[in-house]
Amino acid sequence: MEPEIDLKGMNCPIPVLRTKKALREIDVGETLRIYATDPSTVNDMNMLCKTAGHELVDSKDDDGVFTYVIKRGQ
């Protein structure tokens, strides 16, 4: 089962900071599932993956709950 973090109700920059920390705790190639409600996470997660070398495998908006699956890069 892939690790996941629930960041619903938290506002920028907390979701990105907690995501970075969680990604450091998993192995390269593993995925992390993130749940958030802050709309700014849409851009933030894309930028995090682009700048840190991770892969945004999936992202969706389910009635204001954003779900991301990030594969850890190097």
Tab-separated table of N, CA and C in Angstrom:
chain	number	residue	atom	x	y	z
A	1	MET	N	0.847	-1.188	0.000
A	1	MET	CA	0.000	0.000	0.000
A	1	MET	C	0.884	1.240	0.000
A	2	GLU	N	0.581	2.162	-0.903
A	2	GLU	CA	1.414	3.365	-0.984
A	2	GLU	C	1.153	4.295	0.209
A	3	PRO	N	2.181	4.978	0.664
A	3	PRO	CA	1.982	5.935	1.751
A	3	PRO	C	1.107	7.089	1.288
A	4	GLU	N	0.379	7.669	2.223
A	4	GLU	CA	-0.454	8.820	1.875
A	4	GLU	C	-0.452	9.812	3.034
A	5	ILE	N	-0.697	11.081	2.682
A	5	ILE	CA	-0.803	12.124	3.699
A	5	ILE	C	-2.075	12.930	3.450
A	6	ASP	N	-2.734	13.268	4.526
A	6	ASP	CA	-3.980	14.024	4.476
A	6	ASP	C	-3.676	15.459	4.894
A	7	LEU	N	-3.734	16.368	3.930
A	7	LEU	CA	-3.424	17.777	4.174
A	7	LEU	C	-4.662	18.656	4.007
A	8	LYS	N	-5.833	18.025	4.085
A	8	LYS	CA	-7.080	18.783	3.935
A	8	LYS	C	-7.195	19.817	5.060
A	9	GLY	N	-7.616	21.019	4.687
A	9	GLY	CA	-7.790	22.092	5.657
A	9	GLY	C	-6.535	22.913	5.898
A	10	MET	N	-5.410	22.501	5.332
A	10	MET	CA	-4.165	23.246	5.509
A	10	MET	C	-3.929	24.162	4.321
A	11	ASN	N	-3.402	25.346	4.607
A	11	ASN	CA	-3.163	26.327	3.553
A	11	ASN	C	-1.677	26.490	3.263
A	12	CYS	N	-1.410	27.023	2.083
A	12	CYS	CA	-0.054	27.283	1.623
A	12	CYS	C	0.730	28.050	2.696
A	13	PRO	N	1.961	27.675	2.965
A	13	PRO	CA	2.822	26.694	2.284
A	13	PRO	C	2.841	25.310	2.935
A	14	ILE	N	2.007	25.072	3.936
A	14	ILE	CA	2.062	23.813	4.688
A	14	ILE	C	1.941	22.567	3.800
A	15	PRO	N	0.982	22.486	2.853
A	15	PRO	CA	0.884	21.263	2.042
A	15	PRO	C	2.176	20.922	1.285
A	16	VAL	N	2.821	21.928	0.716
A	16	VAL	CA	4.049	21.659	-0.039
A	16	VAL	C	5.178	21.241	0.902
A	17	LEU	N	5.290	21.906	2.035
A	17	LEU	CA	6.349	21.563	2.986
A	17	LEU	C	6.175	20.140	3.517
A	18	ARG	N	4.955	19.780	3.842
A	18	ARG	CA	4.697	18.418	4.354
A	18	ARG	C	4.902	17.368	3.252
A	19	THR	N	4.550	17.735	2.013
A	19	THR	CA	4.763	16.816	0.884
A	19	THR	C	6.252	16.579	0.677
A	20	LYS	N	7.043	17.642	0.705
A	20	LYS	CA	8.502	17.500	0.550
A	20	LYS	C	9.064	16.570	1.617
A	21	LYS	N	8.636	16.771	2.857
A	21	LYS	CA	9.120	15.946	3.969
A	21	LYS	C	8.731	14.484	3.761
A	22	ALA	N	7.479	14.244	3.367
A	22	ALA	CA	7.006	12.873	3.148
A	22	ALA	C	7.742	12.202	1.994
A	23	LEU	N	8.059	12.958	0.949
A	23	LEU	CA	8.786	12.390	-0.186
A	23	LEU	C	10.200	11.973	0.219
A	24	ARG	N	10.816	12.714	1.129
A	24	ARG	CA	12.154	12.350	1.605
A	24	ARG	C	12.133	11.039	2.395
A	25	GLU	N	10.969	10.681	2.916
A	25	GLU	CA	10.852	9.487	3.754
A	25	GLU	C	10.537	8.206	2.975
A	26	ILE	N	10.324	8.331	1.670
A	26	ILE	CA	10.065	7.138	0.850
A	26	ILE	C	11.243	6.921	-0.094
A	27	ASP	N	11.329	5.741	-0.662
A	27	ASP	CA	12.427	5.405	-1.567
A	27	ASP	C	12.196	5.972	-2.960
A	28	VAL	N	13.292	6.188	-3.681
A	28	VAL	CA	13.221	6.619	-5.076
A	28	VAL	C	12.386	5.605	-5.846
A	29	GLY	N	11.447	6.103	-6.650
A	29	GLY	CA	10.584	5.232	-7.443
A	29	GLY	C	9.267	4.888	-6.782
A	30	GLU	N	9.160	5.114	-5.464
A	30	GLU	CA	7.894	4.865	-4.773
A	30	GLU	C	6.954	6.049	-4.993
A	31	THR	N	5.670	5.807	-4.767
A	31	THR	CA	4.684	6.879	-4.929
A	31	THR	C	4.091	7.276	-3.586
A	32	LEU	N	3.651	8.515	-3.546
A	32	LEU	CA	3.013	9.104	-2.375
A	32	LEU	C	1.680	9.689	-2.820
A	33	ARG	N	0.622	9.382	-2.081
A	33	ARG	CA	-0.705	9.932	-2.375
A	33	ARG	C	-0.968	11.070	-1.388
A	34	ILE	N	-1.418	12.216	-1.927
A	34	ILE	CA	-1.646	13.412	-1.119
A	34	ILE	C	-3.096	13.869	-1.310
A	35	TYR	N	-3.740	14.217	-0.201
A	35	TYR	CA	-5.091	14.782	-0.233
A	35	TYR	C	-4.992	16.207	0.305
A	36	ALA	N	-5.564	17.168	-0.428
A	36	ALA	CA	-5.512	18.567	-0.015
A	36	ALA	C	-6.785	19.283	-0.439
A	37	THR	N	-7.065	20.395	0.225
A	37	THR	CA	-8.236	21.199	-0.147
A	37	THR	C	-7.852	22.607	-0.605
A	38	ASP	N	-6.615	22.997	-0.424
A	38	ASP	CA	-6.163	24.326	-0.833
A	38	ASP	C	-5.994	24.353	-2.353
A	39	PRO	N	-6.760	25.197	-3.067
A	39	PRO	CA	-6.661	25.240	-4.534
A	39	PRO	C	-5.265	25.600	-5.042
A	40	SER	N	-4.479	26.282	-4.249
A	40	SER	CA	-3.130	26.652	-4.702
A	40	SER	C	-2.219	25.433	-4.842
A	41	THR	N	-2.627	24.294	-4.276
A	41	THR	CA	-1.793	23.096	-4.401
A	41	THR	C	-1.726	22.598	-5.838
A	42	VAL	N	-2.696	22.972	-6.664
A	42	VAL	CA	-2.674	22.534	-8.066
A	42	VAL	C	-1.373	23.011	-8.723
A	43	ASN	N	-1.074	24.300	-8.599
A	43	ASN	CA	0.170	24.822	-9.157
A	43	ASN	C	1.377	24.390	-8.333
A	44	ASP	N	1.224	24.392	-7.014
A	44	ASP	CA	2.344	24.077	-6.135
A	44	ASP	C	2.887	22.667	-6.371
A	45	MET	N	2.014	21.688	-6.507
A	45	MET	CA	2.467	20.305	-6.701
A	45	MET	C	3.132	20.130	-8.064
A	46	ASN	N	2.580	20.793	-9.086
A	46	ASN	CA	3.217	20.759	-10.406
A	46	ASN	C	4.621	21.347	-10.339
A	47	MET	N	4.746	22.502	-9.673
A	47	MET	CA	6.034	23.168	-9.575
A	47	MET	C	7.021	22.350	-8.743
A	48	LEU	N	6.548	21.764	-7.658
A	48	LEU	CA	7.405	20.919	-6.822
A	48	LEU	C	8.005	19.788	-7.651
A	49	CYS	N	7.162	19.109	-8.411
A	49	CYS	CA	7.636	17.982	-9.217
A	49	CYS	C	8.621	18.453	-10.285
A	50	LYS	N	8.301	19.553	-10.931
A	50	LYS	CA	9.153	20.073	-11.994
A	50	LYS	C	10.530	20.479	-11.460
A	51	THR	N	10.567	21.152	-10.320
A	51	THR	CA	11.835	21.670	-9.800
A	51	THR	C	12.635	20.626	-9.029
A	52	ALA	N	11.971	19.621	-8.460
A	52	ALA	CA	12.675	18.645	-7.627
A	52	ALA	C	12.917	17.304	-8.336
A	53	GLY	N	12.429	17.168	-9.565
A	53	GLY	CA	12.686	15.945	-10.309
A	53	GLY	C	11.764	14.783	-9.983
A	54	HIS	N	10.604	15.078	-9.404
A	54	HIS	CA	9.619	14.034	-9.137
A	54	HIS	C	8.631	13.975	-10.302
A	55	GLU	N	7.816	12.935	-10.335
A	55	GLU	CA	6.819	12.795	-11.408
A	55	GLU	C	5.420	12.866	-10.822
A	56	LEU	N	4.616	13.783	-11.336
A	56	LEU	CA	3.218	13.867	-10.942
A	56	LEU	C	2.467	12.822	-11.773
A	57	VAL	N	2.194	11.684	-11.158
A	57	VAL	CA	1.600	10.550	-11.856
A	57	VAL	C	0.115	10.778	-12.101
A	58	ASP	N	-0.560	11.388	-11.119
A	58	ASP	CA	-2.008	11.590	-11.231
A	58	ASP	C	-2.414	12.777	-10.377
A	59	SER	N	-3.398	13.506	-10.847
A	59	SER	CA	-3.993	14.575	-10.032
A	59	SER	C	-5.446	14.714	-10.443
A	60	LYS	N	-6.299	14.914	-9.430
A	60	LYS	CA	-7.717	15.088	-9.735
A	60	LYS	C	-8.364	15.970	-8.673
A	61	ASP	N	-9.442	16.575	-9.071
A	61	ASP	CA	-10.235	17.427	-8.188
A	61	ASP	C	-11.583	16.748	-8.017
A	62	ASP	N	-11.845	16.265	-6.822
A	62	ASP	CA	-13.104	15.595	-6.535
A	62	ASP	C	-13.917	16.473	-5.594
A	63	ASP	N	-14.650	17.415	-6.180
A	63	ASP	CA	-15.519	18.297	-5.399
A	63	ASP	C	-14.759	19.112	-4.353
A	64	GLY	N	-13.606	19.646	-4.775
A	64	GLY	CA	-12.827	20.489	-3.877
A	64	GLY	C	-11.780	19.773	-3.058
A	65	VAL	N	-11.719	18.443	-3.188
A	65	VAL	CA	-10.638	17.682	-2.554
A	65	VAL	C	-9.693	17.263	-3.678
A	66	PHE	N	-8.487	17.790	-3.601
A	66	PHE	CA	-7.487	17.516	-4.624
A	66	PHE	C	-6.665	16.302	-4.197
A	67	THR	N	-6.523	15.364	-5.117
A	67	THR	CA	-5.734	14.167	-4.857
A	67	THR	C	-4.578	14.137	-5.844
A	68	TYR	N	-3.372	13.920	-5.314
A	68	TYR	CA	-2.167	13.861	-6.140
A	68	TYR	C	-1.449	12.555	-5.843
A	69	VAL	N	-0.850	11.992	-6.887
A	69	VAL	CA	0.033	10.854	-6.727
A	69	VAL	C	1.370	11.291	-7.319
A	70	ILE	N	2.384	11.313	-6.461
A	70	ILE	CA	3.716	11.758	-6.877
A	70	ILE	C	4.690	10.601	-6.733
A	71	LYS	N	5.437	10.364	-7.795
A	71	LYS	CA	6.492	9.337	-7.791
A	71	LYS	C	7.806	10.030	-7.476
A	72	ARG	N	8.479	9.549	-6.445
A	72	ARG	CA	9.721	10.192	-6.031
A	72	ARG	C	10.821	9.970	-7.066
A	73	GLY	N	11.460	11.074	-7.433
A	73	GLY	CA	12.619	11.011	-8.322
A	73	GLY	C	13.892	10.978	-7.486
A	74	GLN	N	14.998	11.274	-8.118
A	74	GLN	CA	16.288	11.278	-7.421
A	74	GLN	C	16.290	12.367	-6.385
